[in-house]
PDB file of C-alpha atoms in Angstrom:
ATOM      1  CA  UNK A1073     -58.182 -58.179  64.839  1.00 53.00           C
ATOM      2  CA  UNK A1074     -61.665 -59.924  63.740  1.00 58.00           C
ATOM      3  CA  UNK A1075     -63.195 -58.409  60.711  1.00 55.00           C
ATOM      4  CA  UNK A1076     -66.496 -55.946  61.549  1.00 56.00           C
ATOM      5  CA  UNK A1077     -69.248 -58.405  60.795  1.00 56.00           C
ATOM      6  CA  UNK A1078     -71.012 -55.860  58.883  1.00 54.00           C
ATOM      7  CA  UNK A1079     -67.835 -55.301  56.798  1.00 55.00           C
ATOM      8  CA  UNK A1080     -67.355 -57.727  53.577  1.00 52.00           C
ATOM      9  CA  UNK A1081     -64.059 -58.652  52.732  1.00 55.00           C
ATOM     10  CA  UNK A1082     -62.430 -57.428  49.348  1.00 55.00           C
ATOM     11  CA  UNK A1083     -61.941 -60.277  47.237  1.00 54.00           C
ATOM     12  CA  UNK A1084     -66.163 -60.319  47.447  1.00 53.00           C
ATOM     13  CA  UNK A1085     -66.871 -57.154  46.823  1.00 52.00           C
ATOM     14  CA  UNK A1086     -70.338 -57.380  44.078  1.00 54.00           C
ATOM     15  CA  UNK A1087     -69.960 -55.815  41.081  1.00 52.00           C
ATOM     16  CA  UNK A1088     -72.871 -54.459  39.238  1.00 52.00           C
ATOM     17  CA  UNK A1089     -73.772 -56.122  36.016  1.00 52.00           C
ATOM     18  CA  UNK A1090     -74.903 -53.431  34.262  1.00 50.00           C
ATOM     19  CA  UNK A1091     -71.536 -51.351  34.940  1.00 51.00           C
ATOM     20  CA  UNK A1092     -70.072 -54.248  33.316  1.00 51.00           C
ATOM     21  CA  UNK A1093     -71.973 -54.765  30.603  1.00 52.00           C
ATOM     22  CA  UNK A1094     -71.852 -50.924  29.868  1.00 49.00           C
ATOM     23  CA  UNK A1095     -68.239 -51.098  29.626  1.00 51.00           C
ATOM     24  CA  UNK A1096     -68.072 -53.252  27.159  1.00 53.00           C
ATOM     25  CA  UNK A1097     -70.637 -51.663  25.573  1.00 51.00           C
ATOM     26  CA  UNK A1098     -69.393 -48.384  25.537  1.00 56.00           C
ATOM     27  CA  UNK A1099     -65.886 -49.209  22.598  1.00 63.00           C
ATOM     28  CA  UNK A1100     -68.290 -50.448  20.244  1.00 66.00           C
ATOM     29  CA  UNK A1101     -70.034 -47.186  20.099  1.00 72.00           C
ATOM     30  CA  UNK A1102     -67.753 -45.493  19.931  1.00 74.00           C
ATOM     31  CA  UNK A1103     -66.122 -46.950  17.004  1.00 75.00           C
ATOM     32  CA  UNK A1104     -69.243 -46.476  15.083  1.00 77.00           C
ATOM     33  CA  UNK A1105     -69.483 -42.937  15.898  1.00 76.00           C
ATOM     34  CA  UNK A1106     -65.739 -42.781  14.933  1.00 74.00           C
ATOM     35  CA  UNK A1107     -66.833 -44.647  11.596  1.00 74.00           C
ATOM     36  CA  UNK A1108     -69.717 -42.522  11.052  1.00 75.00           C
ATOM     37  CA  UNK A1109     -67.562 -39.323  11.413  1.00 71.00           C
ATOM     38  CA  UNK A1110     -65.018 -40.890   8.948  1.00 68.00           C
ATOM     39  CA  UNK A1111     -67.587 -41.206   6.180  1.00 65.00           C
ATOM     40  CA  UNK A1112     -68.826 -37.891   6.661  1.00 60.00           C
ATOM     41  CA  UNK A1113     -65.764 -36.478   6.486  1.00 57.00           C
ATOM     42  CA  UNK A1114     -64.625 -38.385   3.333  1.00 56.00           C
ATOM     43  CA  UNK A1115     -67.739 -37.432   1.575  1.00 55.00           C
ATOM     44  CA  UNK A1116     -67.038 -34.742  -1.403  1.00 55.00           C
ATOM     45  CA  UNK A1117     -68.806 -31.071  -0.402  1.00 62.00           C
ATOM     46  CA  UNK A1118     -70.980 -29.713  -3.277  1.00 74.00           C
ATOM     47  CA  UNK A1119     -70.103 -26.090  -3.811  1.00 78.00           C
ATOM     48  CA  UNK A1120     -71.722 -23.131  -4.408  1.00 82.00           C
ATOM     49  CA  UNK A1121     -71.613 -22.064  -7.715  1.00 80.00           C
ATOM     50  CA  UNK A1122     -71.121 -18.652  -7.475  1.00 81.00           C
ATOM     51  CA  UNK A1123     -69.141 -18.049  -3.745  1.00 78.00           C
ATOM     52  CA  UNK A1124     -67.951 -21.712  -3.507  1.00 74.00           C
ATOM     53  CA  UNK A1125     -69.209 -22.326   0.347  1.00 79.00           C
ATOM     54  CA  UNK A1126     -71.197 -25.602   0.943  1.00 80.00           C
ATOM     55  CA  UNK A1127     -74.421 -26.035  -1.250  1.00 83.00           C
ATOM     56  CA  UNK A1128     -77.634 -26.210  -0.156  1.00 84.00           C
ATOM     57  CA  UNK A1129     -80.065 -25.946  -3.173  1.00 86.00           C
ATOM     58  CA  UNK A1130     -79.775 -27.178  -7.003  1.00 85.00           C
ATOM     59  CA  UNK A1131     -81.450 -24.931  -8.892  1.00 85.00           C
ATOM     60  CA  UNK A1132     -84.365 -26.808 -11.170  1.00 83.00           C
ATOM     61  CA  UNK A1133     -83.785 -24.657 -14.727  1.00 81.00           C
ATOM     62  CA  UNK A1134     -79.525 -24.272 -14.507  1.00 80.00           C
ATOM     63  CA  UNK A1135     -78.962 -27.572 -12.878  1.00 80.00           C
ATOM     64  CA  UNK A1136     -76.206 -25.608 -11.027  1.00 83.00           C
ATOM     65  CA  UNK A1137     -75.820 -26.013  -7.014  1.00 84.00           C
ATOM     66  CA  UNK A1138     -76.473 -22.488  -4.768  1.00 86.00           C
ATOM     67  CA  UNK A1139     -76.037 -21.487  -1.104  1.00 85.00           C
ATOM     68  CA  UNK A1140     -78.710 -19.223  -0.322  1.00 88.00           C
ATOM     69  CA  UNK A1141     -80.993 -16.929  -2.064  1.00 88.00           C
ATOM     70  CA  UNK A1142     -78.374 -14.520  -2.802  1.00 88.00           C
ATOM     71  CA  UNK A1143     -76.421 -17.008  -4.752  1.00 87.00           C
ATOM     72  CA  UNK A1144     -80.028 -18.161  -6.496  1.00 88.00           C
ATOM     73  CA  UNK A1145     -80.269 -14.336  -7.521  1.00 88.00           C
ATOM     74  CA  UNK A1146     -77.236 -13.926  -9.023  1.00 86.00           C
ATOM     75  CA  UNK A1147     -77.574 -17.221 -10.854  1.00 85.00           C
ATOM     76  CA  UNK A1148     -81.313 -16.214 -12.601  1.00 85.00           C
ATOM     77  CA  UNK A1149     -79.301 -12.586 -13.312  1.00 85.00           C
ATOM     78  CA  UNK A1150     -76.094 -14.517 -15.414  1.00 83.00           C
ATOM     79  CA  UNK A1151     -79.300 -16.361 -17.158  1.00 81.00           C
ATOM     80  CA  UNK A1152     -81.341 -13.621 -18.045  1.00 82.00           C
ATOM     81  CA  UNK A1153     -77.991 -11.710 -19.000  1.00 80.00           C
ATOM     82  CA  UNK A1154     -77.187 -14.703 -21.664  1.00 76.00           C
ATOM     83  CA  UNK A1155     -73.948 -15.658 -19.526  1.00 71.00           C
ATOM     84  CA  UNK A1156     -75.767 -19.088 -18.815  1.00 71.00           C
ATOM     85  CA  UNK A1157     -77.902 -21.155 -20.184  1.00 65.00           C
ATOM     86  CA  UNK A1158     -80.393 -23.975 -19.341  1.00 67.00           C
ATOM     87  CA  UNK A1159     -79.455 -27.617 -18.360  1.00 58.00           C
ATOM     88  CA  UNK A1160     -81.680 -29.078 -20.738  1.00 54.00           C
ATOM     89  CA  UNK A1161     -79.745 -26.816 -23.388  1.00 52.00           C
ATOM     90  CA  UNK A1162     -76.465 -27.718 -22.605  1.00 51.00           C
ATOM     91  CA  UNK A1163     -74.687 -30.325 -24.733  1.00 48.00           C
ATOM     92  CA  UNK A1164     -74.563 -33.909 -24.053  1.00 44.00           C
ATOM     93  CA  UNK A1165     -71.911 -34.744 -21.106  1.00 43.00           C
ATOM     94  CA  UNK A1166     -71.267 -31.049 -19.756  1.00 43.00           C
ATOM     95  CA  UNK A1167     -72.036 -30.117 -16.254  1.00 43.00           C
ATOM     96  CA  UNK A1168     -71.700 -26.869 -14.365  1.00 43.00           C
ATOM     97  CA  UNK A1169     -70.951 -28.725 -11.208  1.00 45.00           C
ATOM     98  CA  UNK A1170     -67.278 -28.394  -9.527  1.00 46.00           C
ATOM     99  CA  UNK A1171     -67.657 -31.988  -8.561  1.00 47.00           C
ATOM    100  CA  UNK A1172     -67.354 -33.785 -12.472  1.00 52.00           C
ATOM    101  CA  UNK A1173     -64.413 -35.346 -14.204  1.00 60.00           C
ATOM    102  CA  UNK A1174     -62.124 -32.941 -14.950  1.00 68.00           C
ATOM    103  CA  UNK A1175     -59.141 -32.923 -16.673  1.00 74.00           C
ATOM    104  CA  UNK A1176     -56.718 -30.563 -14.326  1.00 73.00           C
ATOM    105  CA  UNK A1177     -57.340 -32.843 -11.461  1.00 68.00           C
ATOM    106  CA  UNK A1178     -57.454 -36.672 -10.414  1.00 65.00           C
ATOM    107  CA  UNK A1179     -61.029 -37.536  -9.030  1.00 59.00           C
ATOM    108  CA  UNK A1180     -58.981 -38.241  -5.655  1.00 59.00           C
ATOM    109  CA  UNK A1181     -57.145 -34.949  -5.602  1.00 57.00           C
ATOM    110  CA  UNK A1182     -60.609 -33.760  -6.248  1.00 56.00           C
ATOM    111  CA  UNK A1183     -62.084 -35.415  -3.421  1.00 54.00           C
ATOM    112  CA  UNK A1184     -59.313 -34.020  -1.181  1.00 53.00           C
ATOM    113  CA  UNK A1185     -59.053 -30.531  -1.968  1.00 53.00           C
ATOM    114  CA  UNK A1186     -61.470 -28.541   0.060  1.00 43.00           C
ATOM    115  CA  UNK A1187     -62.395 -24.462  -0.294  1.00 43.00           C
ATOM    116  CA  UNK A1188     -60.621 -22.243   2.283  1.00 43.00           C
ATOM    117  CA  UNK A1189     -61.957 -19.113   2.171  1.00 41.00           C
ATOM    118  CA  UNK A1190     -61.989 -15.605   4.214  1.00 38.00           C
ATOM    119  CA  UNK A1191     -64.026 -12.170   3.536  1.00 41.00           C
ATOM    120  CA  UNK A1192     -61.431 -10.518   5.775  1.00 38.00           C
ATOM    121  CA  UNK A1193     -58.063 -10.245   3.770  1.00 42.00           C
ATOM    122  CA  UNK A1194     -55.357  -7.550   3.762  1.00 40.00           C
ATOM    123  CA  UNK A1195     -53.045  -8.772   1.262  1.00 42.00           C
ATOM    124  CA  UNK A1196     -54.236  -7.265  -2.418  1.00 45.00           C
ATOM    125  CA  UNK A1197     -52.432  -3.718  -1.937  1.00 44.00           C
ATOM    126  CA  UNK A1198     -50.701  -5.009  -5.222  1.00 46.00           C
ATOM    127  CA  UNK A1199     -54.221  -4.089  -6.929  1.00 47.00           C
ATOM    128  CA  UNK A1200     -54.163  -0.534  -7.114  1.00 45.00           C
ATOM    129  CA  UNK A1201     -50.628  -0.345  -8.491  1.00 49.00           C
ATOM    130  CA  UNK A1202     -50.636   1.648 -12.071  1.00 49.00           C
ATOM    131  CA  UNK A1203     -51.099  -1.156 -14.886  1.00 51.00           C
ATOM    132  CA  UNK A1204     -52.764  -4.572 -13.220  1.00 61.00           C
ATOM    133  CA  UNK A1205     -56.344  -2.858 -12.102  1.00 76.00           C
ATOM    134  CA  UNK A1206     -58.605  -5.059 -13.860  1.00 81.00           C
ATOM    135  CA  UNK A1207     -60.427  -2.397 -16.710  1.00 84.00           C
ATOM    136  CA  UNK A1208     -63.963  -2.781 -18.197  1.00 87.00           C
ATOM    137  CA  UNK A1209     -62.096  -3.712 -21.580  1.00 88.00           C
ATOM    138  CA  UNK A1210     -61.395  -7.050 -19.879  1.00 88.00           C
ATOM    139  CA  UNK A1211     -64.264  -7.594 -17.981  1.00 88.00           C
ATOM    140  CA  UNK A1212     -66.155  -7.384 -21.009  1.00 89.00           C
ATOM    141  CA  UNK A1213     -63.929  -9.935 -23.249  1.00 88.00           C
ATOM    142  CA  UNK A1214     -63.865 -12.119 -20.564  1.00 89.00           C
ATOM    143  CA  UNK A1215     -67.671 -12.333 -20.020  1.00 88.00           C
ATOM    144  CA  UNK A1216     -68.011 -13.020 -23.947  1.00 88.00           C
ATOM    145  CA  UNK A1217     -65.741 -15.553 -24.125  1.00 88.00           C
ATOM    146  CA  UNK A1218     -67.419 -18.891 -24.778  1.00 87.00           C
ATOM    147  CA  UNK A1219     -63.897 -21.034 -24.477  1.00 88.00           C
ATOM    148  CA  UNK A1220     -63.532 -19.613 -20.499  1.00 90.00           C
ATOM    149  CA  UNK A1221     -67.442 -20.394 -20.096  1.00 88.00           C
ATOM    150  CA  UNK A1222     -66.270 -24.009 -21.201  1.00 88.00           C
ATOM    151  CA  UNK A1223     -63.171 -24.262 -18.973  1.00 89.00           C
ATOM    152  CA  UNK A1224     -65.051 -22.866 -15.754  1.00 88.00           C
ATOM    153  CA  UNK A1225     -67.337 -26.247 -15.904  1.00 87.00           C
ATOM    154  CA  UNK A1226     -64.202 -28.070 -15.274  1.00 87.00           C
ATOM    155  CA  UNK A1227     -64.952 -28.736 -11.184  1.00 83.00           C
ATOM    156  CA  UNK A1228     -61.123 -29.609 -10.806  1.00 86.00           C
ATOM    157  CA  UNK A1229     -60.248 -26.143 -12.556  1.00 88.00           C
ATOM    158  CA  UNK A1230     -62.956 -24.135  -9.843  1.00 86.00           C
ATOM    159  CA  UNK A1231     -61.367 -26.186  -6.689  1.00 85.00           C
ATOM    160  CA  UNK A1232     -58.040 -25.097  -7.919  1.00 88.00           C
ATOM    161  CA  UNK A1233     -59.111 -21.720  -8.496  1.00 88.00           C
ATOM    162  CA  UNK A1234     -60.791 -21.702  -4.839  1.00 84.00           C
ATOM    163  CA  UNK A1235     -57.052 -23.045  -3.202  1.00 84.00           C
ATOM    164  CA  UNK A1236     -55.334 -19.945  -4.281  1.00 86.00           C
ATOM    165  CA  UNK A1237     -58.273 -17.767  -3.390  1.00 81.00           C
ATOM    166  CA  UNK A1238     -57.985 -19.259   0.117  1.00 78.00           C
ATOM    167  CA  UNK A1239     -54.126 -19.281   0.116  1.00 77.00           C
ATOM    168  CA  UNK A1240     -54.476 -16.153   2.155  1.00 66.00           C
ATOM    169  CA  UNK A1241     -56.679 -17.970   5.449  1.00 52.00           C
ATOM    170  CA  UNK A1242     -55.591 -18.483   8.709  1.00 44.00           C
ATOM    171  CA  UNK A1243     -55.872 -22.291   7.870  1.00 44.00           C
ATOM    172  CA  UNK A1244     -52.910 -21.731   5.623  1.00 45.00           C
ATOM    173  CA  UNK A1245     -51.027 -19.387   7.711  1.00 46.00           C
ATOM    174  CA  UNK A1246     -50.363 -21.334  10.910  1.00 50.00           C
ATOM    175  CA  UNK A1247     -47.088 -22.725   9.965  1.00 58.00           C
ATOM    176  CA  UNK A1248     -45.087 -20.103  11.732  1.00 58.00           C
ATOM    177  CA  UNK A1249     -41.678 -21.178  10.332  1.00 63.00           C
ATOM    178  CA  UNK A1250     -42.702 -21.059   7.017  1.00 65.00           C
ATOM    179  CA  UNK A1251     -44.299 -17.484   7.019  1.00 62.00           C
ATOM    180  CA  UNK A1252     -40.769 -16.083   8.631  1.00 64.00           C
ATOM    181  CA  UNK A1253     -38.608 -18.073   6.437  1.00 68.00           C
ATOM    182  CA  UNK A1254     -40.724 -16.320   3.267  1.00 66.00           C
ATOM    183  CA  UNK A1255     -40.473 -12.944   5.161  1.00 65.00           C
ATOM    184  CA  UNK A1256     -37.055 -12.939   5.483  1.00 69.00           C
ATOM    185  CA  UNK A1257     -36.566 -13.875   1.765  1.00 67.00           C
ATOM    186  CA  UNK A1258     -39.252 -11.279   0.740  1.00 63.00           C
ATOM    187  CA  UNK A1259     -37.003  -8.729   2.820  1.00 65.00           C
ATOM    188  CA  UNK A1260     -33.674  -9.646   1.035  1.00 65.00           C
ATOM    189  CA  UNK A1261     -35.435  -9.240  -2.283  1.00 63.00           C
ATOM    190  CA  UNK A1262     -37.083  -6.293  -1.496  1.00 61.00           C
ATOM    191  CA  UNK A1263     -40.597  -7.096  -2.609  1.00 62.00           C
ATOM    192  CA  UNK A1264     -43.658  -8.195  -1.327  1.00 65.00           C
ATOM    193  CA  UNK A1265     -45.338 -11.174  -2.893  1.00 69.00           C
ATOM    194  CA  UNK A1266     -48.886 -12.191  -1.156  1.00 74.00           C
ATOM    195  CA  UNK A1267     -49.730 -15.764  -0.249  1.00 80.00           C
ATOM    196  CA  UNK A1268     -52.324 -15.734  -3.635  1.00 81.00           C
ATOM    197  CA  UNK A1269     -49.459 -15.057  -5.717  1.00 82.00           C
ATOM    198  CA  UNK A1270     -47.224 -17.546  -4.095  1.00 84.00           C
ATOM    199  CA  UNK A1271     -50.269 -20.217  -4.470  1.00 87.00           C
ATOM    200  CA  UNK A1272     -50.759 -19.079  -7.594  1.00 89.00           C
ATOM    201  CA  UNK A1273     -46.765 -19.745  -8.558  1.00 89.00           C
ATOM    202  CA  UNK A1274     -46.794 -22.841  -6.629  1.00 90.00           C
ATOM    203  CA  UNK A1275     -49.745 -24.646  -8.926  1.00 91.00           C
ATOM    204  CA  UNK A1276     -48.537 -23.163 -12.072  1.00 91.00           C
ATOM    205  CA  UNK A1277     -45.311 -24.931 -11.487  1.00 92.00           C
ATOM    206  CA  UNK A1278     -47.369 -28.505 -10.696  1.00 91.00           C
ATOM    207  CA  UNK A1279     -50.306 -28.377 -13.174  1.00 91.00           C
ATOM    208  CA  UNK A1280     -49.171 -27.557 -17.032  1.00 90.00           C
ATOM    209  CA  UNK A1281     -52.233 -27.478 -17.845  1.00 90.00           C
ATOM    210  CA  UNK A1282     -53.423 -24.950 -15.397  1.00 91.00           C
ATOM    211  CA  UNK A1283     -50.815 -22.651 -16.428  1.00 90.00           C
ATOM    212  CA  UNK A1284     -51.833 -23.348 -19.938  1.00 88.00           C
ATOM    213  CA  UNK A1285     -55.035 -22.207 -19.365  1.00 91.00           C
ATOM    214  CA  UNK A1286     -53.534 -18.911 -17.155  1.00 90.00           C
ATOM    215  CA  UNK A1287     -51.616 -18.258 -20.235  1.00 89.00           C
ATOM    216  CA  UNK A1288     -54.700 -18.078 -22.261  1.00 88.00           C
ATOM    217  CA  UNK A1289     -56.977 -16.410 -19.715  1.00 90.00           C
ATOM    218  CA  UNK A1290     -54.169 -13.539 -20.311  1.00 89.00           C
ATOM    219  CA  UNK A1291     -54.422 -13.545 -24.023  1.00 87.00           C
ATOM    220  CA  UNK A1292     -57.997 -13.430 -23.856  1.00 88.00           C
ATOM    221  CA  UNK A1293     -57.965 -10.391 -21.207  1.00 87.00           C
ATOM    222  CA  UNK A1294     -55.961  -8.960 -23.495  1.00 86.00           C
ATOM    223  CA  UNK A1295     -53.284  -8.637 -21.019  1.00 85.00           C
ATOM    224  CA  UNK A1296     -50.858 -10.975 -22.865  1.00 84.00           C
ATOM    225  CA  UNK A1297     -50.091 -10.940 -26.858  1.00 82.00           C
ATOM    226  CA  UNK A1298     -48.530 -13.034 -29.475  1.00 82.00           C
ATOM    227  CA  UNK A1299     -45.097 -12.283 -30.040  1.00 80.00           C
ATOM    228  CA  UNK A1300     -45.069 -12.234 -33.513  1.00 75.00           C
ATOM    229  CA  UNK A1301     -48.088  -9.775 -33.167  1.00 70.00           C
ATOM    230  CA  UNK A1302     -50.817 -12.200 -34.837  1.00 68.00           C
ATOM    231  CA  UNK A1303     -53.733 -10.003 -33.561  1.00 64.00           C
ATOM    232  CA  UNK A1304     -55.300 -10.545 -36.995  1.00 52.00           C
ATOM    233  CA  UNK A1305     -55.724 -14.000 -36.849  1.00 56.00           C
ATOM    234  CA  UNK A1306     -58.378 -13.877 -33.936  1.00 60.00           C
ATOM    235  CA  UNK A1307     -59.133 -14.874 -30.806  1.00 66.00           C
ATOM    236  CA  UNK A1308     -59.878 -18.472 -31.882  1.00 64.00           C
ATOM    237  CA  UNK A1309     -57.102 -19.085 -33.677  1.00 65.00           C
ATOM    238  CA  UNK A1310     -54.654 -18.027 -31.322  1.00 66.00           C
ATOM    239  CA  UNK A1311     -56.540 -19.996 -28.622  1.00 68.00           C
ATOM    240  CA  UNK A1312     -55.144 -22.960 -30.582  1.00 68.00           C
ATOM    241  CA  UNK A1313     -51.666 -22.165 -31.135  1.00 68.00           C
ATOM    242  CA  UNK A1314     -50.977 -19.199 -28.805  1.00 67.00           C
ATOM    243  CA  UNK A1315     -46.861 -19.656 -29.415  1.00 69.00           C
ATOM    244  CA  UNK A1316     -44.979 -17.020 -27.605  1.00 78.00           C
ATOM    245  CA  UNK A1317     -46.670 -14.778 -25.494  1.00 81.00           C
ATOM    246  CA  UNK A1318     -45.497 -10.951 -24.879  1.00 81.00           C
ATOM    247  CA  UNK A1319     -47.087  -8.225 -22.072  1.00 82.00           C
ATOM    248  CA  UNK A1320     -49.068  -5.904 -24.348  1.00 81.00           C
ATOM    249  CA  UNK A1321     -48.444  -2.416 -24.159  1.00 81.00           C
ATOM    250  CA  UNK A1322     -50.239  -1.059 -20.506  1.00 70.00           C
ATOM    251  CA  UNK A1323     -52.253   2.061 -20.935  1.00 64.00           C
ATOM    252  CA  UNK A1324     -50.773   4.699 -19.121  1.00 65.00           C
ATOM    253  CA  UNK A1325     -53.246   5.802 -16.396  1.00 60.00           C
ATOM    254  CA  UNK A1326     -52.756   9.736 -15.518  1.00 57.00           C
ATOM    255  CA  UNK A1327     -53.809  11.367 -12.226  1.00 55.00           C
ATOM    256  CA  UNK A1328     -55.854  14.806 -12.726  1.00 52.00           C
ATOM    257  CA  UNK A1329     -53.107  16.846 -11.811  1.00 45.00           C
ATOM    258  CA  UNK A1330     -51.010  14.601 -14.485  1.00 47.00           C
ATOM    259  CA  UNK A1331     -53.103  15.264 -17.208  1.00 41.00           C
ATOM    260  CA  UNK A1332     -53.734  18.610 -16.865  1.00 41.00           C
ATOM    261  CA  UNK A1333     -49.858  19.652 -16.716  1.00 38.00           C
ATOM    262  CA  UNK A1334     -49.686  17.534 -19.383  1.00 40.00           C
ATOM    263  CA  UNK A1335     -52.245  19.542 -21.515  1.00 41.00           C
ATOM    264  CA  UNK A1336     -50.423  22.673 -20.440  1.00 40.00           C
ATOM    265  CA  UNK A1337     -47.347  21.300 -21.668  1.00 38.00           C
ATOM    266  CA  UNK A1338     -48.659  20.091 -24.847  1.00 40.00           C
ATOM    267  CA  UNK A1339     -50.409  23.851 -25.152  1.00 42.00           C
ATOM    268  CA  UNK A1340     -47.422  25.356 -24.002  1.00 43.00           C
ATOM    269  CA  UNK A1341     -45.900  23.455 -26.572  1.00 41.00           C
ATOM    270  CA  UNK A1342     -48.090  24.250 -29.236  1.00 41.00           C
ATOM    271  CA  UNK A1343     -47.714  28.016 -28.625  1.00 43.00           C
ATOM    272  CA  UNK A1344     -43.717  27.636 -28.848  1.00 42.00           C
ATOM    273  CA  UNK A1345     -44.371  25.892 -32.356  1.00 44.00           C
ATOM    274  CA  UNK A1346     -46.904  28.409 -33.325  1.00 44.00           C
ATOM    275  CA  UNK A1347     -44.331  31.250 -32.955  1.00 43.00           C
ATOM    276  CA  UNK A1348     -42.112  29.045 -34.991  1.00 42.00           C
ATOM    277  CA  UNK A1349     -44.176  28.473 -37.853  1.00 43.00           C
ATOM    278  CA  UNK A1350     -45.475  32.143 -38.075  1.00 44.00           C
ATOM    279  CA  UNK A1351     -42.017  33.409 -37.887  1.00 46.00           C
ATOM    280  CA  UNK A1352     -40.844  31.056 -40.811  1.00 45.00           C
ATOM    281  CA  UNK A1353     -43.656  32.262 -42.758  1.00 49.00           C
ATOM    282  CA  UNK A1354     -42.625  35.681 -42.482  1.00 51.00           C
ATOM    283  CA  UNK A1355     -39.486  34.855 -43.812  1.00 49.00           C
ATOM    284  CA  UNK A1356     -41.079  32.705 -46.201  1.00 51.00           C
ATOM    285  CA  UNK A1357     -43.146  35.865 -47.630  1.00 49.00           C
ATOM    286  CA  UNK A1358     -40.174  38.353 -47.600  1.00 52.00           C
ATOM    287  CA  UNK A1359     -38.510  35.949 -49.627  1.00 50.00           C
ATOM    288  CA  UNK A1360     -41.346  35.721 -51.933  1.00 51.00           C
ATOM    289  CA  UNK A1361     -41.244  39.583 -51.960  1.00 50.00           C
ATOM    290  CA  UNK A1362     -37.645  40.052 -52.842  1.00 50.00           C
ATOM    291  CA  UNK A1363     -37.417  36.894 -55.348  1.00 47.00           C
ATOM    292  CA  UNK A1364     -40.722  38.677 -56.980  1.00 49.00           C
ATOM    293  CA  UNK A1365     -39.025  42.154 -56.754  1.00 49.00           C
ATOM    294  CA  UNK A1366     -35.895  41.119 -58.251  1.00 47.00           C
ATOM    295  CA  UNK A1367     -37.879  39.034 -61.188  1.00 48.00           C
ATOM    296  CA  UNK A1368     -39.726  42.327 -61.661  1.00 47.00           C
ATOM    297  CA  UNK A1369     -35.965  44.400 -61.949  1.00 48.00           C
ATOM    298  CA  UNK A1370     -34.785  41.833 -64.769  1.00 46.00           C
ATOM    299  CA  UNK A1371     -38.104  42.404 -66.532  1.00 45.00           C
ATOM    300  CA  UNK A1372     -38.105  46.026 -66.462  1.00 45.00           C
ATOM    301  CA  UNK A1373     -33.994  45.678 -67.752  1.00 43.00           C
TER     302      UNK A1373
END
């Protein structure tokens, strides 16, 4: 059968140029675009200095990086408060910012480690348990302690920090077969550890020197104490040889109800010993009276 003449035969089918010179076109792109992404994505992420998400800002008289104008706030409040001071008083080779050389962290591992964080978390029902609520006694050592003020400008200390605040995010949480296999342990143990305090177990166990400085966050709290009760010494001192460290003694919180009973008991108590001692010193006095009658009989004799 002849061929329609209006049909053209495959082999000569035209091609458009510019199809073909998009095509080739089109790889190139996208390897820079895949480039591009690359470098943005291996470029280090200034923090916020107070809540840790992405900085926007640098503030001119702290030198320290800030989010938004909340986090400016609270950074002009710590100043006027004393808990910060100005970045052309701070000595030679300190910075505030979490991206410096620090000493708890390789400047890769630095690079790599990125915040993961979550305001919606149901996993600190450890917090109101009777003897590890935080007290104003600590708050207020810890604010006036100039060695933590130092440490916190370590940026590998905050980013380490920041990974067990986050250990509790869905980012962290999708390996299913990990969260049942630490489930099922939990349940054979019978206790309930949260994903913060594994974290937290987990980098004390790779970084000596972070759990060197948890150990001296403690003592500082007050929370820990020398074993050979050096509380004398100071603060200072026992930052630089802490030796052995002991739980101190944990205040014993009472309820209302608590400490009322108990300040029946103790009145109750108080009564019982009140009868005691007045009855004794009636005996007392009518022994007095018969050792003073019977002096009086050898006298008269």
């Amino acid at each position: 059968m002849d061929p329609d003449p209006g049909e053209v035969p495959c082999d000569d089918v035209p091609v458009a140029d510019k199809r073909i010179r998009g095509n080739r076109k089109r790889p190139a792109n996208k390897r820079r675009r895949k480039q591009t992404a690359q470098k943005a994505a291996a470029k280090p992420t200034k923090v916020c200095f107070i809540s840790g998400k992405e900085a926007r800002y640098r503030d001119p008289k702290t030198e320290l990086l800030y989010h938004s104008l909340v986090e400016f706030k609270e950074i002009r409040r710590l100043l006027e408060a004393g808990e910060l001071q100005l970045a052309s008083m701070a000595p030679p080779g300190e910075t505030s910012s979490a991206n410096g050389k620090s000493k708890y962290l390789r400047s890769s591992q630095q690079a790599s480690r990125r915040r993961r964080r979550t305001s919606q978390d149901s996993d600190d029902s450890n917090d109101d348990e009777p003897g590890w609520n935080i007290t104003e006694e600590m708050k207020t050592r810890l604010r006036g302690s100039s060695w933590l003020k130092d440490e916190l400008r370590d940026g590998g200390l905050r980013q380490l920090i920041e990974q067990i605040d986050g250990a509790s995010d869905d980012d962290g949480e999708n390996n299913r077969s990990e969260r049942q296999m630490q489930m099922r342990v939990q349940r054979n143990r019978g206790v309930s550890v949260s994903p913060r305090e594994l974290e937290l177990a987990r980098t004390r166990h790779s970084h000596p020197k972070f759990a060197s400085f948890i150990d001296k966050f403690l003592l500082t709290a007050g929370v820990l104490q020398p074993a050979d009760g050096r509380k004398s010494e100071g603060i200072e001192s026992l930052m630089e040889e802490p030796g052995q460290l002991v739980l101190a003694p944990i205040p014993r919180r009472k309820a209302g109800g608590d400490s009322e009973a108990g300040e029946g008991g103790q009145d109750d108590e108080s009564g019982t010993d009140g009868e005691s001692s007045s009855g004794s010193d009636d005996e007392d006095s009518d022994s007095s009276q018969e050792s003073s009658s019977e002096g009086s009989g050898s006298e008269s004799d």
